[in-house]
GROMACS .gro file of C-alpha atoms in nm:
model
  343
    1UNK     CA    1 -11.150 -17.533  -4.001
    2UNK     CA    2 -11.382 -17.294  -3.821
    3UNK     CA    3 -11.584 -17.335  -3.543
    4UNK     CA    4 -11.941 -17.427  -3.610
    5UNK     CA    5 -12.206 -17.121  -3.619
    6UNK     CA    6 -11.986 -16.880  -3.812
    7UNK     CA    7 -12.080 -16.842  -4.191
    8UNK     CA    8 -11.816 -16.792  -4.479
    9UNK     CA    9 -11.926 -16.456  -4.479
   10UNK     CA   10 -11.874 -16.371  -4.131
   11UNK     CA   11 -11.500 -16.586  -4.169
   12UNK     CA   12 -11.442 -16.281  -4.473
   13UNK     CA   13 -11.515 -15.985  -4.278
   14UNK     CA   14 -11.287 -16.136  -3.953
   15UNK     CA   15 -11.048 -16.120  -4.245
   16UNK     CA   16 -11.124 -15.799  -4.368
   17UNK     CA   17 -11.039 -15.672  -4.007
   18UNK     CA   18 -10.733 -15.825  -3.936
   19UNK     CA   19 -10.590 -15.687  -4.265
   20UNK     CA   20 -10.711 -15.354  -4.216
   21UNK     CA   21 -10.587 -15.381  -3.850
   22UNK     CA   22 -10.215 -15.522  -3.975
   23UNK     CA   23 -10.170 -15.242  -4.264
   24UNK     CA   24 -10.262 -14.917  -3.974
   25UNK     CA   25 -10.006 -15.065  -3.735
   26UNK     CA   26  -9.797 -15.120  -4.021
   27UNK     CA   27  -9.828 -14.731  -4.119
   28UNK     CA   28  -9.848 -14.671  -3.722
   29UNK     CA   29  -9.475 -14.746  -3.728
   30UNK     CA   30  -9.351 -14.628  -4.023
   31UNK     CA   31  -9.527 -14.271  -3.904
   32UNK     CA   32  -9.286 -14.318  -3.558
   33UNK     CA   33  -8.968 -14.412  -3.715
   34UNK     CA   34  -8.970 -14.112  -3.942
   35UNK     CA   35  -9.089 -13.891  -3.609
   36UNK     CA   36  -8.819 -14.060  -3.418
   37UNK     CA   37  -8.585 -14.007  -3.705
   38UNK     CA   38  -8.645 -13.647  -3.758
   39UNK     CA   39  -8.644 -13.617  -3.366
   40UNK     CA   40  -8.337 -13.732  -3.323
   41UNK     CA   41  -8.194 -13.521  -3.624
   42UNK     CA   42  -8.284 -13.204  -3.402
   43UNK     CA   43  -8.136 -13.333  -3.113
   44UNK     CA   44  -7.842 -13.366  -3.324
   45UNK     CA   45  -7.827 -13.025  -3.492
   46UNK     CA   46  -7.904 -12.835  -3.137
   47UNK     CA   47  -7.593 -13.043  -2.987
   48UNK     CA   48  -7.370 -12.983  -3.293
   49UNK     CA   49  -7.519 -12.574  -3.227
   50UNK     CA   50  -7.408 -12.619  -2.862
   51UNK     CA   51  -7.038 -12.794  -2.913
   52UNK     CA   52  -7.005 -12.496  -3.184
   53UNK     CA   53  -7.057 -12.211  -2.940
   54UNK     CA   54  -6.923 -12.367  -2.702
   55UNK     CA   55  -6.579 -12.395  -2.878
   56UNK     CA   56  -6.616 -12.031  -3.027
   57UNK     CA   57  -6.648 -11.940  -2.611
   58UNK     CA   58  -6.355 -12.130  -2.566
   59UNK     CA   59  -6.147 -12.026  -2.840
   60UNK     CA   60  -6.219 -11.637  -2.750
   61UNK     CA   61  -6.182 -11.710  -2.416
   62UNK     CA   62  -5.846 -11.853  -2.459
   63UNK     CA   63  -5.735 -11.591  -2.695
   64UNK     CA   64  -5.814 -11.352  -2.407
   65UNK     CA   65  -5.601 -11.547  -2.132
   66UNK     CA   66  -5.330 -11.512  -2.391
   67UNK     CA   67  -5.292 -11.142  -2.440
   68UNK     CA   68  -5.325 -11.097  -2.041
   69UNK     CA   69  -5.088 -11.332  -2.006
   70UNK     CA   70  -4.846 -11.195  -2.256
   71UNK     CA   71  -4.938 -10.811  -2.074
   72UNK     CA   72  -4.861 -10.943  -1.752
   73UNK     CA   73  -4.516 -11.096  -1.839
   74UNK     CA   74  -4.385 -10.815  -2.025
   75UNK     CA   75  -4.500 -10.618  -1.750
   76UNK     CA   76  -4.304 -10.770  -1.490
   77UNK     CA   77  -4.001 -10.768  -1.731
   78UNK     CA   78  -4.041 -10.370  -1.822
   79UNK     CA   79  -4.043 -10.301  -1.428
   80UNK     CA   80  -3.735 -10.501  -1.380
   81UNK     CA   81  -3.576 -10.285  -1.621
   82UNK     CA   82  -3.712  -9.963  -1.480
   83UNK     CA   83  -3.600 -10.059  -1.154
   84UNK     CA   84  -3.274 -10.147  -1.263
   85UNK     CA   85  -3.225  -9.791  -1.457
   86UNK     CA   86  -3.343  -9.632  -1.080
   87UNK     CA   87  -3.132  -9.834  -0.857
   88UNK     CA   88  -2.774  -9.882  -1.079
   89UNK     CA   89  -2.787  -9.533  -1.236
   90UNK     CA   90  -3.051  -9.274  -1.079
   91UNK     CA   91  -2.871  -9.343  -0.762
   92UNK     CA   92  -2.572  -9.164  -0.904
   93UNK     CA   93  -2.670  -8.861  -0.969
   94UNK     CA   94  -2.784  -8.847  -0.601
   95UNK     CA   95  -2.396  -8.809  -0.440
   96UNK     CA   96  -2.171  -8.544  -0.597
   97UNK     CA   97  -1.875  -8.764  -0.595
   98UNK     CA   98  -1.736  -8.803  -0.944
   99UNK     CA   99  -2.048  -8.670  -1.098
  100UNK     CA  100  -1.932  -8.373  -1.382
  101UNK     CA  101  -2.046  -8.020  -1.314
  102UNK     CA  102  -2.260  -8.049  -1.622
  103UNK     CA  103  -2.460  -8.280  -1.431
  104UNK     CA  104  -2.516  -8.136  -1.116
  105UNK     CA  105  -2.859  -8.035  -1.008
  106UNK     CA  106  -2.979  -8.190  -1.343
  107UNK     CA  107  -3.121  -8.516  -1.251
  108UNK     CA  108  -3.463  -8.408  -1.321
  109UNK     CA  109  -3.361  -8.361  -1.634
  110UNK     CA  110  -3.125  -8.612  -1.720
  111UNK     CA  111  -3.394  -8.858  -1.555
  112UNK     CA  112  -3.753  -8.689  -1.540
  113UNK     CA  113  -4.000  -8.853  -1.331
  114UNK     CA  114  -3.880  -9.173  -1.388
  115UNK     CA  115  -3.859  -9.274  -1.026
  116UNK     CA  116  -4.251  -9.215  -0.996
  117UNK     CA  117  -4.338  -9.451  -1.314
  118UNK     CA  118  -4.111  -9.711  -1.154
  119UNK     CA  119  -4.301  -9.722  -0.885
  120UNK     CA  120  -4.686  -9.670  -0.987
  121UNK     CA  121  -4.582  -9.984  -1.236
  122UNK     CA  122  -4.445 -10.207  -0.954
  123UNK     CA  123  -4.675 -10.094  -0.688
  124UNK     CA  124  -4.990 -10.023  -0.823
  125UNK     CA  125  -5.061 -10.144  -1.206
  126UNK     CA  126  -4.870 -10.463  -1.172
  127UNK     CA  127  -5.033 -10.610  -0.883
  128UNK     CA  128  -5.339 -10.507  -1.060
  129UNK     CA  129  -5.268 -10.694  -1.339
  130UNK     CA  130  -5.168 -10.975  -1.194
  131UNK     CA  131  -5.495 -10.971  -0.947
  132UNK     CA  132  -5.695 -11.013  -1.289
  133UNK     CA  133  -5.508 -11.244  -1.481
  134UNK     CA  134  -5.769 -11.502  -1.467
  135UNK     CA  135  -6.033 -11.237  -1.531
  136UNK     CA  136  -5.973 -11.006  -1.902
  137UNK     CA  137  -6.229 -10.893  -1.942
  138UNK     CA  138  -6.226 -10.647  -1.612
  139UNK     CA  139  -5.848 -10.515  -1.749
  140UNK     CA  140  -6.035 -10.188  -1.893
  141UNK     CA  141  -6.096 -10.143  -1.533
  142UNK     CA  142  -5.822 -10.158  -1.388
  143UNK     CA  143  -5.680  -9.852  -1.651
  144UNK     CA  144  -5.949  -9.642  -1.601
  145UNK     CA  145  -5.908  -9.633  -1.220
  146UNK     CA  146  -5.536  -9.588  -1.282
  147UNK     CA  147  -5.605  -9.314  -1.511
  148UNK     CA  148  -5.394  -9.013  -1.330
  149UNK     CA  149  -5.117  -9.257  -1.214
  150UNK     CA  150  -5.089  -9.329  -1.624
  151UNK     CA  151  -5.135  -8.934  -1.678
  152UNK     CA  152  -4.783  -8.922  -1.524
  153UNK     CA  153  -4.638  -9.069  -1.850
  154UNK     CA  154  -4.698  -8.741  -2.079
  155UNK     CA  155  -4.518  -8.499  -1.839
  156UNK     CA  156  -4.236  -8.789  -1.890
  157UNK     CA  157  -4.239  -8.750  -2.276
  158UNK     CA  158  -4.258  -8.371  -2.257
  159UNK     CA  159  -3.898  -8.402  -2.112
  160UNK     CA  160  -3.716  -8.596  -2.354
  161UNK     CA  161  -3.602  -8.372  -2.592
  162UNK     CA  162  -3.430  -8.238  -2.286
  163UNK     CA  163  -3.319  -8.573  -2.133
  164UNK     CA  164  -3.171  -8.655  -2.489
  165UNK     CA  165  -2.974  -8.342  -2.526
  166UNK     CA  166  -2.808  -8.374  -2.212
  167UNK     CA  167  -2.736  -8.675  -2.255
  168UNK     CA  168  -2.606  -8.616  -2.565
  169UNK     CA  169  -2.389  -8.369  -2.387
  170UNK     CA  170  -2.224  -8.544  -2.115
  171UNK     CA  171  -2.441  -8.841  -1.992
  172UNK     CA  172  -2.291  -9.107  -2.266
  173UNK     CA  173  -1.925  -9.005  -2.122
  174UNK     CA  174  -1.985  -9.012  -1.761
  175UNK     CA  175  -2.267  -9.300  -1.761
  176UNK     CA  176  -2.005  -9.552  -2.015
  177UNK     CA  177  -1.803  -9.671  -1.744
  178UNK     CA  178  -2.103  -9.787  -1.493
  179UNK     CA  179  -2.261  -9.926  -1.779
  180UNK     CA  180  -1.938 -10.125  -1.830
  181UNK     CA  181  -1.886 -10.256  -1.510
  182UNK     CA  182  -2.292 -10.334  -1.481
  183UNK     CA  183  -2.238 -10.547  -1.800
  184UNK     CA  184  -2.522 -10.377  -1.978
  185UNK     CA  185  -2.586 -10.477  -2.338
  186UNK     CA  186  -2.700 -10.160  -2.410
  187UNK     CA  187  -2.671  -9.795  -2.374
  188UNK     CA  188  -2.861  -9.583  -2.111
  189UNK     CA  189  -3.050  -9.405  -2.340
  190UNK     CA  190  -3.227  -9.728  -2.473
  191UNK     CA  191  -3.342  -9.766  -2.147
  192UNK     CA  192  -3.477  -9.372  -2.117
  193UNK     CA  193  -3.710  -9.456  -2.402
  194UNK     CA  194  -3.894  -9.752  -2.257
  195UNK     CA  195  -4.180  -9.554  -2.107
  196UNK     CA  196  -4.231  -9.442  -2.439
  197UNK     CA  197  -4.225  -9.777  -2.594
  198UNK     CA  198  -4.433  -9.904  -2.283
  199UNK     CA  199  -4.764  -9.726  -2.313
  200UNK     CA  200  -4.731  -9.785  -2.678
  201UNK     CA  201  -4.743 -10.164  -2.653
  202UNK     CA  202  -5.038 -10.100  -2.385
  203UNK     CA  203  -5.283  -9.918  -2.676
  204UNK     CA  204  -5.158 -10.220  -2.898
  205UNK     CA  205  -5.247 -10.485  -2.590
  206UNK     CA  206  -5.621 -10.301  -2.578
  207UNK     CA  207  -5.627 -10.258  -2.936
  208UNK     CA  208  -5.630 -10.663  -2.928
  209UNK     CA  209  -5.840 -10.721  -2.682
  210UNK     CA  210  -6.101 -10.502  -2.786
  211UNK     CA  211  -6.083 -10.687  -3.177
  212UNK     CA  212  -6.110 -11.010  -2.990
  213UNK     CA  213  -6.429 -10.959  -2.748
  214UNK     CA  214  -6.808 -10.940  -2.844
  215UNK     CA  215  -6.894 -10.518  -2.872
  216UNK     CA  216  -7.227 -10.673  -2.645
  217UNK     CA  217  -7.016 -10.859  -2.385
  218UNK     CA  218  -6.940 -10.750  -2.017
  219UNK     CA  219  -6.683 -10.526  -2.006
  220UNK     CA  220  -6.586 -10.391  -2.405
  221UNK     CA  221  -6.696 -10.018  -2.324
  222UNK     CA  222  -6.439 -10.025  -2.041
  223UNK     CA  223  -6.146 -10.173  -2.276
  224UNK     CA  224  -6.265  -9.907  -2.553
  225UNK     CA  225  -6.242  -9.626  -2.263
  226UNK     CA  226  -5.905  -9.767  -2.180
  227UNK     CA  227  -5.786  -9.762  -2.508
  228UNK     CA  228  -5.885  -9.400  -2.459
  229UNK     CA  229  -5.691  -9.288  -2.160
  230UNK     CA  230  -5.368  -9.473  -2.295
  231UNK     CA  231  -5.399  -9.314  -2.657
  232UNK     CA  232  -5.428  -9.006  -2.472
  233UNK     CA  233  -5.104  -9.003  -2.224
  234UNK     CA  234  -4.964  -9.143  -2.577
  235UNK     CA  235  -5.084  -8.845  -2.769
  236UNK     CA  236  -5.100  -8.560  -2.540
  237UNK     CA  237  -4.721  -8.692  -2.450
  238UNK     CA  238  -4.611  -8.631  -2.821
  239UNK     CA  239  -4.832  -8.293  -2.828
  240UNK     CA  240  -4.627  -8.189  -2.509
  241UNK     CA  241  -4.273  -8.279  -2.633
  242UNK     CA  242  -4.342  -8.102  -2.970
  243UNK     CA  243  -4.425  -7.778  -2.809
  244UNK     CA  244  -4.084  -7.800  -2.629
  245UNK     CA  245  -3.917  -7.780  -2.956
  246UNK     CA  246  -4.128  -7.482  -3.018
  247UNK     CA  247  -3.928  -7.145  -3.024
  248UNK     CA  248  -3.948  -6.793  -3.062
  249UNK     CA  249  -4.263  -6.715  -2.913
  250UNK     CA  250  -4.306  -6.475  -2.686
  251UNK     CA  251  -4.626  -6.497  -2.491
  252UNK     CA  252  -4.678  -6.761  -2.244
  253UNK     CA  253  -4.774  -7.120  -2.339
  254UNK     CA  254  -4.948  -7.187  -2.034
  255UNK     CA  255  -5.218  -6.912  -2.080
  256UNK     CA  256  -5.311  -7.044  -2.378
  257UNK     CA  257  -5.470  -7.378  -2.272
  258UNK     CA  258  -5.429  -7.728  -2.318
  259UNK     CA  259  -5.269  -7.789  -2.661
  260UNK     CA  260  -5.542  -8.024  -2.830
  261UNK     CA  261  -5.340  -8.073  -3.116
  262UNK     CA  262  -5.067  -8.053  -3.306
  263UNK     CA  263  -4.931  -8.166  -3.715
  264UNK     CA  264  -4.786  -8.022  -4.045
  265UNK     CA  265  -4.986  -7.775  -4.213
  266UNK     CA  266  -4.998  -7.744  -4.611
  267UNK     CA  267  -5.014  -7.398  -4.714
  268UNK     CA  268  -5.106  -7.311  -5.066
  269UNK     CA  269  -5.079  -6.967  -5.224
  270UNK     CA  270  -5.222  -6.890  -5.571
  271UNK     CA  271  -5.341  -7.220  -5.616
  272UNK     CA  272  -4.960  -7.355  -5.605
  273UNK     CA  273  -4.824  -7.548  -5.306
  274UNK     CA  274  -4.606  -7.265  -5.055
  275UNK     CA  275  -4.470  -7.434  -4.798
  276UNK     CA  276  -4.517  -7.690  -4.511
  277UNK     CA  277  -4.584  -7.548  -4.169
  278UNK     CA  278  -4.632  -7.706  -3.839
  279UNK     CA  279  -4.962  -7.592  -3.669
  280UNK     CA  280  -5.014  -7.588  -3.285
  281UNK     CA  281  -5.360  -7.593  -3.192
  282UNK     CA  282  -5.442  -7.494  -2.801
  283UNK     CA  283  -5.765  -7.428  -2.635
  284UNK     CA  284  -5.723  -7.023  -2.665
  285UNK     CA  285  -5.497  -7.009  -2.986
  286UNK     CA  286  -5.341  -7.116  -3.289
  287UNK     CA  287  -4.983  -7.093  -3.331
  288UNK     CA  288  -4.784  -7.173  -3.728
  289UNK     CA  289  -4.427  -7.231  -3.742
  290UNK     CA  290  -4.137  -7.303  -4.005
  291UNK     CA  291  -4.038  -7.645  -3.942
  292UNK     CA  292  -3.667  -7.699  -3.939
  293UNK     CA  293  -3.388  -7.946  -3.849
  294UNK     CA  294  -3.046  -7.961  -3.610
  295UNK     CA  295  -2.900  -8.260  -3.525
  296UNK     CA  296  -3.118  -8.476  -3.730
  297UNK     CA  297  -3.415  -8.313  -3.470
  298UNK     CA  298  -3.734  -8.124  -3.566
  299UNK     CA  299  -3.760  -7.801  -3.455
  300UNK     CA  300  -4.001  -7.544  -3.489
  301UNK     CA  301  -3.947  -7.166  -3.553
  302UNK     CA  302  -4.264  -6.924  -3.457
  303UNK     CA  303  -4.431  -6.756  -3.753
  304UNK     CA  304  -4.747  -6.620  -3.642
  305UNK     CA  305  -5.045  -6.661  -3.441
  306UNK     CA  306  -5.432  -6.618  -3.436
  307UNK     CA  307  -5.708  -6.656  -3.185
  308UNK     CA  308  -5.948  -6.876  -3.121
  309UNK     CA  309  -6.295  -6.787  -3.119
  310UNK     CA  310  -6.450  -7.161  -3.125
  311UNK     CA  311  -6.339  -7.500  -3.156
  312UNK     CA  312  -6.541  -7.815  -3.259
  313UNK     CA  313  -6.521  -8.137  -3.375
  314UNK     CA  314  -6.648  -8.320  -3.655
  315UNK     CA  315  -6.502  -8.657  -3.749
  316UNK     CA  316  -6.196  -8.650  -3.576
  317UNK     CA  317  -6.145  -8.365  -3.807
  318UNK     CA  318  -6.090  -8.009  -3.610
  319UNK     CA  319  -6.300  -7.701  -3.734
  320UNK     CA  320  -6.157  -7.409  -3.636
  321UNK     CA  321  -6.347  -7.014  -3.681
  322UNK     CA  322  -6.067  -6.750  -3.665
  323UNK     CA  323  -6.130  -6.383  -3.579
  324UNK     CA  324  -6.126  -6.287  -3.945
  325UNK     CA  325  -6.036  -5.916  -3.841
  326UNK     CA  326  -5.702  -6.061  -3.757
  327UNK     CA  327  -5.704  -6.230  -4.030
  328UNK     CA  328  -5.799  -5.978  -4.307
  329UNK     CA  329  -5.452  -5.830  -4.448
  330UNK     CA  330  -5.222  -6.061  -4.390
  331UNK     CA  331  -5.320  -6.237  -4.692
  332UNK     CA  332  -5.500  -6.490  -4.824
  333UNK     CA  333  -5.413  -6.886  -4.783
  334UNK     CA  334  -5.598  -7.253  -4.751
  335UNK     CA  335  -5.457  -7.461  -4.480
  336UNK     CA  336  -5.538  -7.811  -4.561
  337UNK     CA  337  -5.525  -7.989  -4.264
  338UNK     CA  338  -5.507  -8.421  -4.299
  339UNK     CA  339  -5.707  -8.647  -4.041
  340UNK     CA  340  -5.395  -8.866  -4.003
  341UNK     CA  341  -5.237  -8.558  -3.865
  342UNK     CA  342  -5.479  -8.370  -3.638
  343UNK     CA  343  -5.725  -8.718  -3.523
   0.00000   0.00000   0.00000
């Protein structure tokens, strides 16, 4: 069975070795498969990692095409209108034929700078858009560089009070039969009110886009400074128009700065609730009126006034330090002024 010159003990230990040998490669490749195993269990996880960021990417990105997409079209469809407005009813008031004497000389008022939004919109901010449609995350920019094009809205909203009382007046009788023969669905004023409505739904289009970006990515500061400049011409617009229905002061408005705020006023006397006032904040003073109604319109009558020494800001939250000489003798009150008012 074995060769000769190999003893029975030399035939054990060949056996010995071969065993031993056998069992380590055994182990050798029960060791690998649980390597390769635990290997390949990595590679898994890291690629599941890597489809799952790659489909949040691609979800936000998505997302993102939407709302500029959704900006863009009602863009195009909110200059249509404007330009319809300029070109079917503007136009009239530029001939004197048939136009009422009410209405002469008063298309500044009956129309404001409406004109001049019509054509920043078409010529400027909608190209814009449309030159970044494929790109969202650079629409902050193109805002901010349109910033005093978009400043034009407030001195719109400062004249509507105005624009509605005239119309009021005798634009719904003399604009009814164009509208009529223009097939319009709706009334003129309806119309007038869109650049209101417009730079509304632009905060709201920011507000989404900022919600829907990474705060770290490329690009979110400029939406958030955006968001800014639109609140703003939304804000200051309102501030503006309220001041129109301000009466019965008799200084001038203008030297008293840039109103900075404006919003009802709780005054409480003797611990018991007095009255609600409207306060007017400017740069250089502080003006308190009776709030009252006509024509289902606020209005606001002038009560009294105190200067300004210094105005800061905490929280949104205005703190104001009056010249308490003025104040001393007129008597003694606690305005409790709300965030949701004054922010």
């Amino acid at each position: 069975m074995f060769e000769a010159g190999l003893s029975s003990t030399d035939d054990a230990e060949i056996w010995l070795i071969v065993v031993a040998l056998v069992a380590v490669l055994l182990t050798s490749i029960a060791v690998a498969g649980q390597v390769t195993g635990w290997i390949t269990k990595q590679f898994t996880m890291v690629k599941l990692d890597s489809q799952s960021e790659s489909t949040l990417v691609t979800d936000m990105d998505k997302q993102l095409r939407q709302i500029m997409n959704e900006l863009i079209e009602t863009e195009k469809d909110y200059v249509k209108k404007l330009g319809h407005v300029c070109q079917n009813y503007v136009s009239k008031m530029e001939t004197l034929q048939g136009l009422p004497g009410q209405l002469v000389g008063k298309k500044n008022i009956m129309f404001s700078n409406i004109e001049k939004l019509y054509e920043f919109n078409k010529d400027v901010l909608l190209p814009k858009l449309e030159q970044l449609k494929h790109c969202p995350m650079k629409l902050g920019q193109a805002f901010i560089e349109n910033e005093e094009g978009l400043s034009n809205y407030s001195w719109y909203f400062k004249n509507m009070p105005a624009q509605e009382k005239l119309m009021n007046e005798v634009g719904v009788e003399y604009f009814a039969p164009i509208q009529k023969k223009l097939s319009d669905p709706f009334p003129l004023m309806e119309s007038l009110v869109l650049p209101f409505q417009r730079m509304t739904r632009y905060c709201l289009f920011l507000e989404r886009m900022i919600k829907s970006t990474d705060p770290t990515a490329t690009g979110h500061d400029e939406l958030k400074r955006a968001h800014k400049i639109t609140n703003f011409a939304l804000h200051h617009g309102n501030n503006m128009l309220a001041v129109e229905c301000l009466n019965g002061f008799t200084g001038s408005l203008v030297e008293q700065g840039l109103i900075l705020h404006q919003g009802d006023l709780t005054v409480i006397e003797n611990k018991l609730i007095s009255s609600i006032r409207r306060v007017f904040l400017f740069e250089y003073i502080i003006i308190i009126a009776k709030k009252t109604s006509k024509d289902g319109r606020e209005l606001f009558t002038f009560k009294e006034s105190y200067r300004v020494q210094h105005v800061t800001s905490c929280k949104a939250i205005p703190l104001i330090e009056f010249d308490h000489r003025q104040m001393s003798g007129v008597y003694e009150r606690v305005l409790m002024v709300t965030q949701r008012d004054l922010s």
